[in-house]
Amino acid sequence: MIVGVGVLAIIAAVVAGTAMLTASGRSASGVQSAPAPPSVTAKPAIVPVPATAPMPTASGLARTLAAVVADPNLGMLGGRVTDAMTAEELWQQQDTVPLRPASTNKTLTTAAALLALDRDARVTTRVVAANQPDTIILVGGGDPTLSAAPPGQDTWYHGAARISDLADQVRGSGVTPTAVQVDTSLFSGPTMAQGWDPGDIDGGDIAPIESVMLDAGRIQPTTVESRRSLTPALDAGRALAEALGIDPKHVTIAGHPAPAGARQLAAVRSAPLIQRLNEMMNASDNVMAECIAREVAAAMHRPLSFAGAVDAVTNRLATAHIDTSGTALQDSSGLSVDDRLTAKTLDSVVQAAAGPDQPALRPLLDVLPIAGGSGTLSDRFLDTAPNTGPAGWLRAKTGSLTAVNALAGVVTDSSGRVLTFALISNDAGPTGRTAIDAVASTLWSCGCAR
């Protein structure tokens, strides 16, 4: 870390200077030297929480939370708080009631991906030769981050694969195509999940889920609230055609998979999984979540569809001894109003990541937004006075739909104890988000060891 290196450099310089002095306080040349400077002690940049920090009592936590959870703007609240180290449940309220989780559902998708896939896994998009002369096939591999941005121009996703690289490789293969087909056969089933609002495409929250897309379907790749395309796979094929000087009229969606053993002309790969998970969780990226869930489905030998992905995610969590009772999901992003998830399951996923028994899940904590610092929590928990809020002490996945607010994550309380929590508020009032943040803030300030 830069700060630590700087401190070490100062210490090294002080030590080196002091070493040049003799015991009499004179330098090697015999000239009287100034007194040695006082010793410097470096403070570590990161101080681990003490294992001996007192754990809140269930009664103390219940008393302290009673007032904030009674806020009528919370509507129906399901919640659970657990000690991270021991997995002991400290507080719960309707934690087994299935509720709409909104984007906290992505916590399950991330956990399943960490368990089922290599954190360095990448997704490949290929171009192969078709059986017809002068025709090439763009084969979707499930990477929604592919971009048509020119080399050197920023894209929405860091390290995104580029259409321009595919075009360069095709030209280098010696093939001069005049038509492009797009193979979308990798994904099956509908492209929109049950409970999705088609208006969210124009709103910029979602696009039809296809196995090849440009910037997750964004019309304006680097604009935060860009509307999405209705035809993301066709857009990708047309972008490749344009890069190769082919008339876009000669781009079609293939009615069948690319021929087995077809000659590969070009290939590009996505960023590693852990980087994609970080971007997905911090920006609450719905398209990315759905595509990563299909990677889990492939690893679990399930259909690469909405239903197959949900089945793969929940089954992989069950094999890790995470109770998914009461879970009824239509997607892997949480956008569906028909999703149902319990606070108990949600907290169990976070506790498994924070506790000592599932080291493969520990990176889940790293990709959670930081209160007052990053992602969808960058503008929340910001208090004007120092040390009056959990900014920097709380990390959580957010969830927001109409009348729905949710948080799931970890917090270090005022006694230095790490707690995991899940809070799901349905039928919330106009200040529901503020009300649920107040509950999380109370966990930070409580201590509650008595």
Tab-separated table of C-alpha atoms in Angstrom:
chain	number	residue	atom	x	y	z
A	1	MET	CA	0.000	0.000	0.000
A	2	ILE	CA	1.353	3.420	-0.935
A	3	VAL	CA	1.017	5.020	2.490
A	4	GLY	CA	2.727	2.110	4.197
A	5	VAL	CA	5.569	2.132	1.700
A	6	GLY	CA	6.059	5.854	2.297
A	7	VAL	CA	6.272	5.385	6.050
A	8	LEU	CA	8.737	2.553	5.627
A	9	ALA	CA	10.857	4.727	3.349
A	10	ILE	CA	11.012	7.452	6.019
A	11	ILE	CA	12.008	4.921	8.656
A	12	ALA	CA	14.671	3.489	6.368
A	13	ALA	CA	16.141	6.971	5.778
A	14	VAL	CA	16.204	7.735	9.501
A	15	VAL	CA	17.871	4.429	10.277
A	16	ALA	CA	20.446	4.925	7.526
A	17	GLY	CA	21.289	8.425	8.739
A	18	THR	CA	21.612	7.304	12.338
A	19	ALA	CA	23.846	4.410	11.360
A	20	MET	CA	26.418	6.881	10.002
A	21	LEU	CA	26.948	8.327	13.481
A	22	THR	CA	29.577	6.918	15.830
A	23	ALA	CA	28.906	6.205	19.474
A	24	SER	CA	30.506	9.573	20.391
A	25	GLY	CA	28.009	11.483	18.226
A	26	ARG	CA	30.620	12.323	15.577
A	27	SER	CA	30.495	11.336	11.936
A	28	ALA	CA	33.214	9.223	10.349
A	29	SER	CA	35.013	12.461	9.312
A	30	GLY	CA	35.236	13.570	12.932
A	31	VAL	CA	32.896	16.565	12.550
A	32	GLN	CA	30.463	17.118	15.419
A	33	SER	CA	26.992	15.938	14.366
A	34	ALA	CA	23.499	16.990	15.440
A	35	PRO	CA	21.738	14.833	18.029
A	36	ALA	CA	20.035	11.770	16.607
A	37	PRO	CA	16.350	12.343	15.757
A	38	PRO	CA	13.768	10.563	17.862
A	39	SER	CA	12.801	7.103	16.703
A	40	VAL	CA	9.829	6.781	14.381
A	41	THR	CA	7.123	4.195	14.973
A	42	ALA	CA	4.940	3.289	12.030
A	43	LYS	CA	1.272	2.682	12.676
A	44	PRO	CA	-0.269	0.023	10.462
A	45	ALA	CA	-2.647	1.331	7.829
A	46	ILE	CA	-5.105	-1.489	8.497
A	47	VAL	CA	-5.789	-2.575	12.059
A	48	PRO	CA	-7.507	-5.966	12.378
A	49	VAL	CA	-10.538	-6.187	14.614
A	50	PRO	CA	-9.719	-7.918	17.898
A	51	ALA	CA	-10.942	-11.463	18.327
A	52	THR	CA	-11.756	-10.575	21.926
A	53	ALA	CA	-14.182	-7.747	21.101
A	54	PRO	CA	-17.392	-8.291	23.086
A	55	MET	CA	-20.320	-9.739	21.205
A	56	PRO	CA	-23.669	-7.959	21.544
A	57	THR	CA	-26.254	-9.748	23.656
A	58	ALA	CA	-29.519	-10.692	22.025
A	59	SER	CA	-31.466	-8.760	24.652
A	60	GLY	CA	-29.285	-5.663	24.372
A	61	LEU	CA	-29.535	-5.625	20.584
A	62	ALA	CA	-33.299	-6.135	20.694
A	63	ARG	CA	-33.762	-3.228	23.100
A	64	THR	CA	-31.637	-0.908	20.990
A	65	LEU	CA	-33.251	-1.848	17.684
A	66	ALA	CA	-36.817	-1.687	18.979
A	67	ALA	CA	-37.355	2.001	18.228
A	68	VAL	CA	-35.841	2.104	14.719
A	69	VAL	CA	-37.516	-1.084	13.461
A	70	ALA	CA	-40.868	0.331	14.580
A	71	ASP	CA	-40.676	3.073	11.928
A	72	PRO	CA	-43.865	2.677	9.840
A	73	ASN	CA	-41.932	3.646	6.684
A	74	LEU	CA	-40.246	0.256	6.847
A	75	GLY	CA	-43.554	-1.402	5.973
A	76	MET	CA	-43.067	-5.135	6.389
A	77	LEU	CA	-39.522	-5.768	7.612
A	78	GLY	CA	-37.693	-9.067	7.555
A	79	GLY	CA	-34.326	-8.961	9.256
A	80	ARG	CA	-31.558	-10.970	10.809
A	81	VAL	CA	-28.289	-10.100	12.564
A	82	THR	CA	-25.575	-12.663	13.199
A	83	ASP	CA	-22.160	-12.660	14.815
A	84	ALA	CA	-19.665	-13.107	11.982
A	85	MET	CA	-17.149	-15.178	13.928
A	86	THR	CA	-19.461	-17.625	15.697
A	87	ALA	CA	-22.536	-17.597	13.395
A	88	GLU	CA	-24.690	-17.044	16.482
A	89	GLU	CA	-28.006	-15.388	15.664
A	90	LEU	CA	-28.339	-12.193	17.705
A	91	TRP	CA	-31.599	-10.720	16.401
A	92	GLN	CA	-34.326	-11.602	13.957
A	93	GLN	CA	-37.677	-10.305	12.852
A	94	GLN	CA	-39.756	-12.279	10.371
A	95	ASP	CA	-36.502	-13.656	8.987
A	96	THR	CA	-38.158	-16.718	7.420
A	97	VAL	CA	-40.876	-14.736	5.599
A	98	PRO	CA	-40.228	-14.675	1.812
A	99	LEU	CA	-40.047	-11.055	0.644
A	100	ARG	CA	-39.064	-9.206	-2.540
A	101	PRO	CA	-35.277	-8.841	-2.179
A	102	ALA	CA	-34.580	-6.486	-5.105
A	103	SER	CA	-30.882	-6.399	-5.982
A	104	THR	CA	-29.692	-8.045	-2.774
A	105	ASN	CA	-30.477	-11.179	-4.797
A	106	LYS	CA	-27.149	-10.530	-6.535
A	107	THR	CA	-25.444	-11.577	-3.292
A	108	LEU	CA	-26.594	-15.147	-3.938
A	109	THR	CA	-25.412	-14.981	-7.554
A	110	THR	CA	-21.980	-13.757	-6.474
A	111	ALA	CA	-21.628	-16.429	-3.799
A	112	ALA	CA	-22.580	-19.212	-6.199
A	113	ALA	CA	-20.139	-17.891	-8.804
A	114	LEU	CA	-17.291	-17.866	-6.271
A	115	LEU	CA	-18.096	-21.449	-5.315
A	116	ALA	CA	-18.663	-22.838	-8.813
A	117	LEU	CA	-16.141	-20.933	-10.939
A	118	ASP	CA	-12.488	-19.944	-10.926
A	119	ARG	CA	-12.090	-16.314	-9.872
A	120	ASP	CA	-9.877	-15.794	-12.961
A	121	ALA	CA	-12.424	-17.333	-15.342
A	122	ARG	CA	-12.980	-15.426	-18.579
A	123	VAL	CA	-15.679	-15.636	-21.230
A	124	THR	CA	-14.704	-16.037	-24.884
A	125	THR	CA	-16.460	-14.530	-27.904
A	126	ARG	CA	-15.485	-16.168	-31.201
A	127	VAL	CA	-15.802	-15.668	-34.929
A	128	VAL	CA	-15.824	-18.811	-37.071
A	129	ALA	CA	-16.177	-19.565	-40.761
A	130	ALA	CA	-19.635	-20.614	-41.944
A	131	ASN	CA	-20.327	-23.397	-44.405
A	132	GLN	CA	-21.447	-20.797	-46.949
A	133	PRO	CA	-18.607	-19.081	-48.815
A	134	ASP	CA	-17.690	-15.584	-47.653
A	135	THR	CA	-19.908	-15.785	-44.529
A	136	ILE	CA	-18.650	-15.602	-40.970
A	137	ILE	CA	-20.444	-16.369	-37.712
A	138	LEU	CA	-20.160	-14.301	-34.535
A	139	VAL	CA	-20.559	-16.893	-31.781
A	140	GLY	CA	-21.907	-15.538	-28.494
A	141	GLY	CA	-20.094	-16.941	-25.475
A	142	GLY	CA	-22.105	-15.110	-22.834
A	143	ASP	CA	-19.993	-11.962	-22.447
A	144	PRO	CA	-22.215	-8.867	-22.208
A	145	THR	CA	-19.222	-6.535	-21.822
A	146	LEU	CA	-18.000	-6.816	-25.427
A	147	SER	CA	-17.660	-3.295	-26.813
A	148	ALA	CA	-17.677	-1.643	-30.213
A	149	ALA	CA	-15.727	1.345	-28.884
A	150	PRO	CA	-12.606	2.126	-30.949
A	151	PRO	CA	-9.198	1.179	-29.534
A	152	GLY	CA	-8.147	3.572	-26.796
A	153	GLN	CA	-11.665	4.850	-26.118
A	154	ASP	CA	-13.169	4.176	-22.698
A	155	THR	CA	-15.970	1.666	-22.345
A	156	TRP	CA	-18.415	1.059	-19.501
A	157	TYR	CA	-16.481	-2.021	-18.355
A	158	HIS	CA	-12.792	-2.177	-17.492
A	159	GLY	CA	-10.796	-4.575	-19.629
A	160	ALA	CA	-13.682	-5.218	-22.007
A	161	ALA	CA	-13.104	-7.249	-25.155
A	162	ARG	CA	-13.412	-5.252	-28.399
A	163	ILE	CA	-15.149	-5.769	-31.706
A	164	SER	CA	-12.159	-4.026	-33.311
A	165	ASP	CA	-9.865	-6.853	-32.139
A	166	LEU	CA	-12.180	-9.446	-33.649
A	167	ALA	CA	-12.204	-7.546	-36.933
A	168	ASP	CA	-8.403	-7.287	-36.989
A	169	GLN	CA	-8.082	-11.041	-36.445
A	170	VAL	CA	-10.621	-11.830	-39.158
A	171	ARG	CA	-8.716	-9.664	-41.617
A	172	GLY	CA	-5.506	-11.415	-40.592
A	173	SER	CA	-7.043	-14.830	-41.277
A	174	GLY	CA	-7.138	-14.160	-44.987
A	175	VAL	CA	-10.939	-14.407	-45.180
A	176	THR	CA	-12.831	-11.578	-46.898
A	177	PRO	CA	-16.437	-11.997	-45.734
A	178	THR	CA	-19.485	-10.339	-47.231
A	179	ALA	CA	-22.073	-11.495	-44.665
A	180	VAL	CA	-22.269	-11.999	-40.893
A	181	GLN	CA	-24.451	-14.411	-38.958
A	182	VAL	CA	-24.873	-14.189	-35.179
A	183	ASP	CA	-25.087	-17.422	-33.193
A	184	THR	CA	-27.119	-16.830	-30.020
A	185	SER	CA	-27.805	-20.511	-29.327
A	186	LEU	CA	-25.776	-20.692	-26.098
A	187	PHE	CA	-28.591	-19.154	-24.058
A	188	SER	CA	-32.005	-20.784	-24.068
A	189	GLY	CA	-35.504	-19.797	-23.023
A	190	PRO	CA	-37.000	-16.303	-22.954
A	191	THR	CA	-34.781	-13.218	-23.084
A	192	MET	CA	-36.874	-11.386	-20.474
A	193	ALA	CA	-37.683	-12.833	-17.061
A	194	GLN	CA	-41.100	-13.193	-15.481
A	195	GLY	CA	-41.804	-10.077	-13.437
A	196	TRP	CA	-39.637	-7.734	-15.509
A	197	ASP	CA	-41.130	-4.474	-16.747
A	198	PRO	CA	-40.323	-3.905	-20.463
A	199	GLY	CA	-40.218	-0.189	-19.645
A	200	ASP	CA	-36.989	-0.850	-17.746
A	201	ILE	CA	-35.235	-1.286	-21.104
A	202	ASP	CA	-35.747	2.378	-21.966
A	203	GLY	CA	-35.083	3.211	-18.319
A	204	GLY	CA	-31.612	1.698	-18.615
A	205	ASP	CA	-31.995	-1.074	-16.031
A	206	ILE	CA	-32.080	-4.114	-18.295
A	207	ALA	CA	-31.855	-5.433	-21.846
A	208	PRO	CA	-33.024	-8.698	-23.376
A	209	ILE	CA	-30.478	-11.275	-22.199
A	210	GLU	CA	-28.650	-12.693	-25.226
A	211	SER	CA	-25.357	-14.541	-25.450
A	212	VAL	CA	-23.592	-11.695	-27.260
A	213	MET	CA	-24.184	-8.022	-26.468
A	214	LEU	CA	-22.443	-4.670	-26.701
A	215	ASP	CA	-21.835	-2.875	-23.391
A	216	ALA	CA	-24.666	-4.918	-21.841
A	217	GLY	CA	-27.050	-3.453	-24.398
A	218	ARG	CA	-26.315	0.209	-23.646
A	219	ILE	CA	-27.065	2.581	-26.519
A	220	GLN	CA	-24.616	5.138	-25.088
A	221	PRO	CA	-21.840	2.951	-23.672
A	222	THR	CA	-20.402	5.326	-21.084
A	223	THR	CA	-23.591	7.046	-19.944
A	224	VAL	CA	-24.866	6.030	-16.508
A	225	GLU	CA	-28.578	6.013	-17.381
A	226	SER	CA	-28.334	5.048	-21.029
A	227	ARG	CA	-31.382	3.309	-22.401
A	228	ARG	CA	-30.822	-0.229	-23.626
A	229	SER	CA	-31.281	-1.939	-26.963
A	230	LEU	CA	-34.127	-4.265	-27.861
A	231	THR	CA	-31.801	-6.230	-30.187
A	232	PRO	CA	-28.395	-6.506	-28.464
A	233	ALA	CA	-27.136	-9.564	-30.382
A	234	LEU	CA	-28.065	-8.106	-33.761
A	235	ASP	CA	-26.320	-4.869	-32.733
A	236	ALA	CA	-23.127	-6.820	-32.051
A	237	GLY	CA	-23.285	-8.487	-35.458
A	238	ARG	CA	-23.814	-5.149	-37.178
A	239	ALA	CA	-20.896	-3.617	-35.316
A	240	LEU	CA	-18.634	-6.428	-36.504
A	241	ALA	CA	-19.924	-5.994	-40.047
A	242	GLU	CA	-19.251	-2.261	-39.942
A	243	ALA	CA	-15.720	-2.857	-38.672
A	244	LEU	CA	-15.140	-5.186	-41.640
A	245	GLY	CA	-16.771	-2.911	-44.231
A	246	ILE	CA	-19.773	-5.207	-44.703
A	247	ASP	CA	-23.230	-3.806	-45.441
A	248	PRO	CA	-25.266	-4.159	-42.180
A	249	LYS	CA	-28.151	-5.459	-44.316
A	250	HIS	CA	-26.159	-8.662	-44.612
A	251	VAL	CA	-26.262	-9.381	-40.865
A	252	THR	CA	-28.720	-12.018	-39.619
A	253	ILE	CA	-29.394	-14.047	-36.497
A	254	ALA	CA	-28.473	-17.649	-37.261
A	255	GLY	CA	-31.312	-20.125	-36.903
A	256	HIS	CA	-28.970	-22.857	-35.669
A	257	PRO	CA	-25.632	-23.204	-33.839
A	258	ALA	CA	-22.385	-22.705	-35.697
A	259	PRO	CA	-21.154	-25.887	-37.381
A	260	ALA	CA	-19.210	-28.191	-35.091
A	261	GLY	CA	-15.517	-27.968	-35.861
A	262	ALA	CA	-15.886	-24.737	-37.825
A	263	ARG	CA	-12.602	-22.961	-38.461
A	264	GLN	CA	-11.987	-20.296	-35.812
A	265	LEU	CA	-11.010	-16.957	-37.319
A	266	ALA	CA	-10.925	-14.743	-34.212
A	267	ALA	CA	-11.464	-14.797	-30.452
A	268	VAL	CA	-11.466	-12.261	-27.604
A	269	ARG	CA	-11.910	-12.766	-23.868
A	270	SER	CA	-13.649	-10.874	-21.097
A	271	ALA	CA	-12.063	-9.567	-17.919
A	272	PRO	CA	-11.569	-12.111	-15.100
A	273	LEU	CA	-14.598	-13.169	-13.087
A	274	ILE	CA	-13.556	-11.398	-9.885
A	275	GLN	CA	-13.297	-8.070	-11.723
A	276	ARG	CA	-16.674	-8.593	-13.329
A	277	LEU	CA	-18.232	-9.482	-9.971
A	278	ASN	CA	-16.806	-6.308	-8.471
A	279	GLU	CA	-18.327	-4.164	-11.215
A	280	MET	CA	-21.605	-6.063	-11.085
A	281	MET	CA	-22.027	-5.679	-7.317
A	282	ASN	CA	-20.899	-2.057	-7.053
A	283	ALA	CA	-23.031	-0.814	-9.954
A	284	SER	CA	-25.811	-3.347	-9.254
A	285	ASP	CA	-25.581	-4.408	-12.898
A	286	ASN	CA	-28.600	-6.542	-13.789
A	287	VAL	CA	-27.389	-7.747	-17.185
A	288	MET	CA	-24.005	-8.757	-15.788
A	289	ALA	CA	-25.707	-10.686	-12.982
A	290	GLU	CA	-27.883	-12.651	-15.384
A	291	CYS	CA	-24.931	-13.571	-17.599
A	292	ILE	CA	-22.670	-14.586	-14.702
A	293	ALA	CA	-25.493	-16.743	-13.330
A	294	ARG	CA	-25.544	-18.544	-16.676
A	295	GLU	CA	-21.819	-19.231	-16.251
A	296	VAL	CA	-22.756	-20.908	-12.972
A	297	ALA	CA	-25.485	-22.843	-14.813
A	298	ALA	CA	-22.933	-24.102	-17.329
A	299	ALA	CA	-20.616	-25.255	-14.537
A	300	MET	CA	-23.547	-27.002	-12.814
A	301	HIS	CA	-24.754	-28.610	-16.060
A	302	ARG	CA	-28.051	-26.728	-16.054
A	303	PRO	CA	-29.763	-24.998	-18.991
A	304	LEU	CA	-28.384	-21.519	-19.662
A	305	SER	CA	-31.730	-19.848	-19.067
A	306	PHE	CA	-33.389	-17.847	-16.301
A	307	ALA	CA	-34.782	-20.994	-14.693
A	308	GLY	CA	-31.584	-22.969	-15.201
A	309	ALA	CA	-29.467	-20.211	-13.681
A	310	VAL	CA	-31.704	-19.895	-10.613
A	311	ASP	CA	-31.630	-23.659	-10.151
A	312	ALA	CA	-27.836	-23.707	-10.445
A	313	VAL	CA	-27.319	-20.814	-8.015
A	314	THR	CA	-29.609	-22.152	-5.300
A	315	ASN	CA	-28.309	-25.704	-5.614
A	316	ARG	CA	-24.679	-24.605	-5.404
A	317	LEU	CA	-25.454	-22.652	-2.240
A	318	ALA	CA	-27.287	-25.639	-0.785
A	319	THR	CA	-24.219	-27.835	-1.290
A	320	ALA	CA	-22.321	-25.248	0.788
A	321	HIS	CA	-24.848	-25.837	3.597
A	322	ILE	CA	-26.637	-22.517	3.101
A	323	ASP	CA	-30.345	-22.860	3.825
A	324	THR	CA	-32.352	-21.606	0.847
A	325	SER	CA	-35.781	-22.483	2.249
A	326	GLY	CA	-38.464	-20.064	1.116
A	327	THR	CA	-36.488	-18.987	-1.938
A	328	ALA	CA	-38.572	-18.526	-5.098
A	329	LEU	CA	-36.653	-16.594	-7.739
A	330	GLN	CA	-37.436	-15.716	-11.346
A	331	ASP	CA	-34.036	-14.222	-12.111
A	332	SER	CA	-30.518	-13.821	-10.727
A	333	SER	CA	-30.453	-10.044	-10.529
A	334	GLY	CA	-33.427	-9.261	-8.281
A	335	LEU	CA	-35.212	-7.078	-10.824
A	336	SER	CA	-38.280	-9.305	-10.967
A	337	VAL	CA	-41.168	-8.230	-8.757
A	338	ASP	CA	-41.986	-11.937	-8.438
A	339	ASP	CA	-38.716	-12.815	-6.669
A	340	ARG	CA	-38.998	-13.974	-3.072
A	341	LEU	CA	-36.142	-14.445	-0.620
A	342	THR	CA	-35.884	-14.596	3.166
A	343	ALA	CA	-33.651	-12.441	5.336
A	344	LYS	CA	-32.380	-15.660	6.908
A	345	THR	CA	-31.046	-16.984	3.605
A	346	LEU	CA	-29.574	-13.627	2.678
A	347	ASP	CA	-27.788	-13.240	5.999
A	348	SER	CA	-26.606	-16.850	5.862
A	349	VAL	CA	-24.809	-16.145	2.584
A	350	VAL	CA	-23.005	-13.104	4.019
A	351	GLN	CA	-22.190	-14.927	7.265
A	352	ALA	CA	-20.683	-17.808	5.303
A	353	ALA	CA	-18.403	-15.295	3.573
A	354	ALA	CA	-17.455	-13.508	6.807
A	355	GLY	CA	-17.081	-16.591	8.975
A	356	PRO	CA	-14.164	-19.031	9.144
A	357	ASP	CA	-15.677	-22.051	7.395
A	358	GLN	CA	-16.066	-20.963	3.746
A	359	PRO	CA	-12.786	-19.340	2.634
A	360	ALA	CA	-13.806	-19.566	-1.025
A	361	LEU	CA	-16.570	-17.063	-0.270
A	362	ARG	CA	-14.362	-14.472	1.439
A	363	PRO	CA	-13.973	-12.359	-1.773
A	364	LEU	CA	-17.709	-11.668	-1.506
A	365	LEU	CA	-16.903	-9.158	1.230
A	366	ASP	CA	-14.427	-7.368	-1.036
A	367	VAL	CA	-17.010	-6.700	-3.749
A	368	LEU	CA	-19.664	-5.252	-1.432
A	369	PRO	CA	-20.099	-1.464	-1.747
A	370	ILE	CA	-18.620	0.575	1.118
A	371	ALA	CA	-20.892	2.918	3.080
A	372	GLY	CA	-20.156	6.496	2.071
A	373	GLY	CA	-17.355	5.321	-0.183
A	374	SER	CA	-18.171	3.219	-3.238
A	375	GLY	CA	-20.790	1.888	-5.607
A	376	THR	CA	-24.448	2.152	-4.705
A	377	LEU	CA	-23.532	3.169	-1.132
A	378	SER	CA	-21.263	6.047	-2.151
A	379	ASP	CA	-23.954	8.625	-1.382
A	380	ARG	CA	-25.451	6.946	1.693
A	381	PHE	CA	-24.478	7.011	5.391
A	382	LEU	CA	-22.775	10.377	4.893
A	383	ASP	CA	-22.894	12.348	8.143
A	384	THR	CA	-21.530	15.867	8.346
A	385	ALA	CA	-19.760	15.338	11.676
A	386	PRO	CA	-16.893	12.830	11.949
A	387	ASN	CA	-17.434	9.575	13.823
A	388	THR	CA	-21.220	9.948	13.781
A	389	GLY	CA	-22.083	7.315	11.214
A	390	PRO	CA	-21.010	3.952	9.790
A	391	ALA	CA	-19.275	5.346	6.690
A	392	GLY	CA	-16.276	3.110	6.112
A	393	TRP	CA	-17.397	0.644	8.780
A	394	LEU	CA	-20.240	-0.952	6.847
A	395	ARG	CA	-20.247	-2.837	3.550
A	396	ALA	CA	-23.489	-4.008	1.997
A	397	LYS	CA	-25.344	-4.904	-1.162
A	398	THR	CA	-28.275	-2.617	-1.756
A	399	GLY	CA	-31.682	-3.422	-3.174
A	400	SER	CA	-34.251	-0.940	-4.449
A	401	LEU	CA	-37.555	-1.345	-6.259
A	402	THR	CA	-40.799	0.556	-5.906
A	403	ALA	CA	-41.695	0.328	-2.172
A	404	VAL	CA	-38.812	-2.109	-1.646
A	405	ASN	CA	-35.544	-1.382	0.172
A	406	ALA	CA	-32.971	-3.947	1.241
A	407	LEU	CA	-29.452	-4.175	2.625
A	408	ALA	CA	-27.249	-7.214	3.230
A	409	GLY	CA	-23.676	-7.051	4.447
A	410	VAL	CA	-21.248	-6.676	7.327
A	411	VAL	CA	-20.658	-3.954	9.908
A	412	THR	CA	-18.113	-3.441	12.667
A	413	ASP	CA	-19.957	-2.198	15.749
A	414	SER	CA	-18.682	0.351	18.265
A	415	SER	CA	-17.155	-2.432	20.382
A	416	GLY	CA	-15.136	-3.717	17.444
A	417	ARG	CA	-17.287	-6.793	16.829
A	418	VAL	CA	-18.065	-7.769	13.225
A	419	LEU	CA	-21.724	-8.517	12.571
A	420	THR	CA	-23.493	-9.750	9.458
A	421	PHE	CA	-27.000	-8.593	8.676
A	422	ALA	CA	-29.834	-8.766	6.180
A	423	LEU	CA	-32.717	-6.300	6.111
A	424	ILE	CA	-35.586	-6.528	3.601
A	425	SER	CA	-38.351	-3.921	3.670
A	426	ASN	CA	-41.464	-4.407	1.518
A	427	ASP	CA	-44.442	-2.056	1.152
A	428	ALA	CA	-42.157	0.711	2.368
A	429	GLY	CA	-43.239	4.295	2.883
A	430	PRO	CA	-41.800	7.419	1.227
A	431	THR	CA	-38.783	7.532	3.560
A	432	GLY	CA	-38.222	3.786	3.540
A	433	ARG	CA	-34.612	4.024	2.416
A	434	THR	CA	-33.736	6.431	5.211
A	435	ALA	CA	-35.527	4.158	7.679
A	436	ILE	CA	-33.593	1.043	6.657
A	437	ASP	CA	-30.307	2.966	6.754
A	438	ALA	CA	-31.194	3.995	10.308
A	439	VAL	CA	-31.478	0.330	11.303
A	440	ALA	CA	-28.036	-0.426	9.843
A	441	SER	CA	-26.572	2.657	11.518
A	442	THR	CA	-27.907	1.466	14.840
A	443	LEU	CA	-26.051	-1.824	14.415
A	444	TRP	CA	-22.855	0.189	13.991
A	445	SER	CA	-23.384	2.425	17.026
A	446	CYS	CA	-24.865	-0.137	19.372
A	447	GLY	CA	-22.149	-2.178	21.029
A	448	CYS	CA	-24.970	-3.704	23.071
A	449	ALA	CA	-22.732	-6.038	25.043
A	450	ARG	CA	-25.081	-5.776	28.050
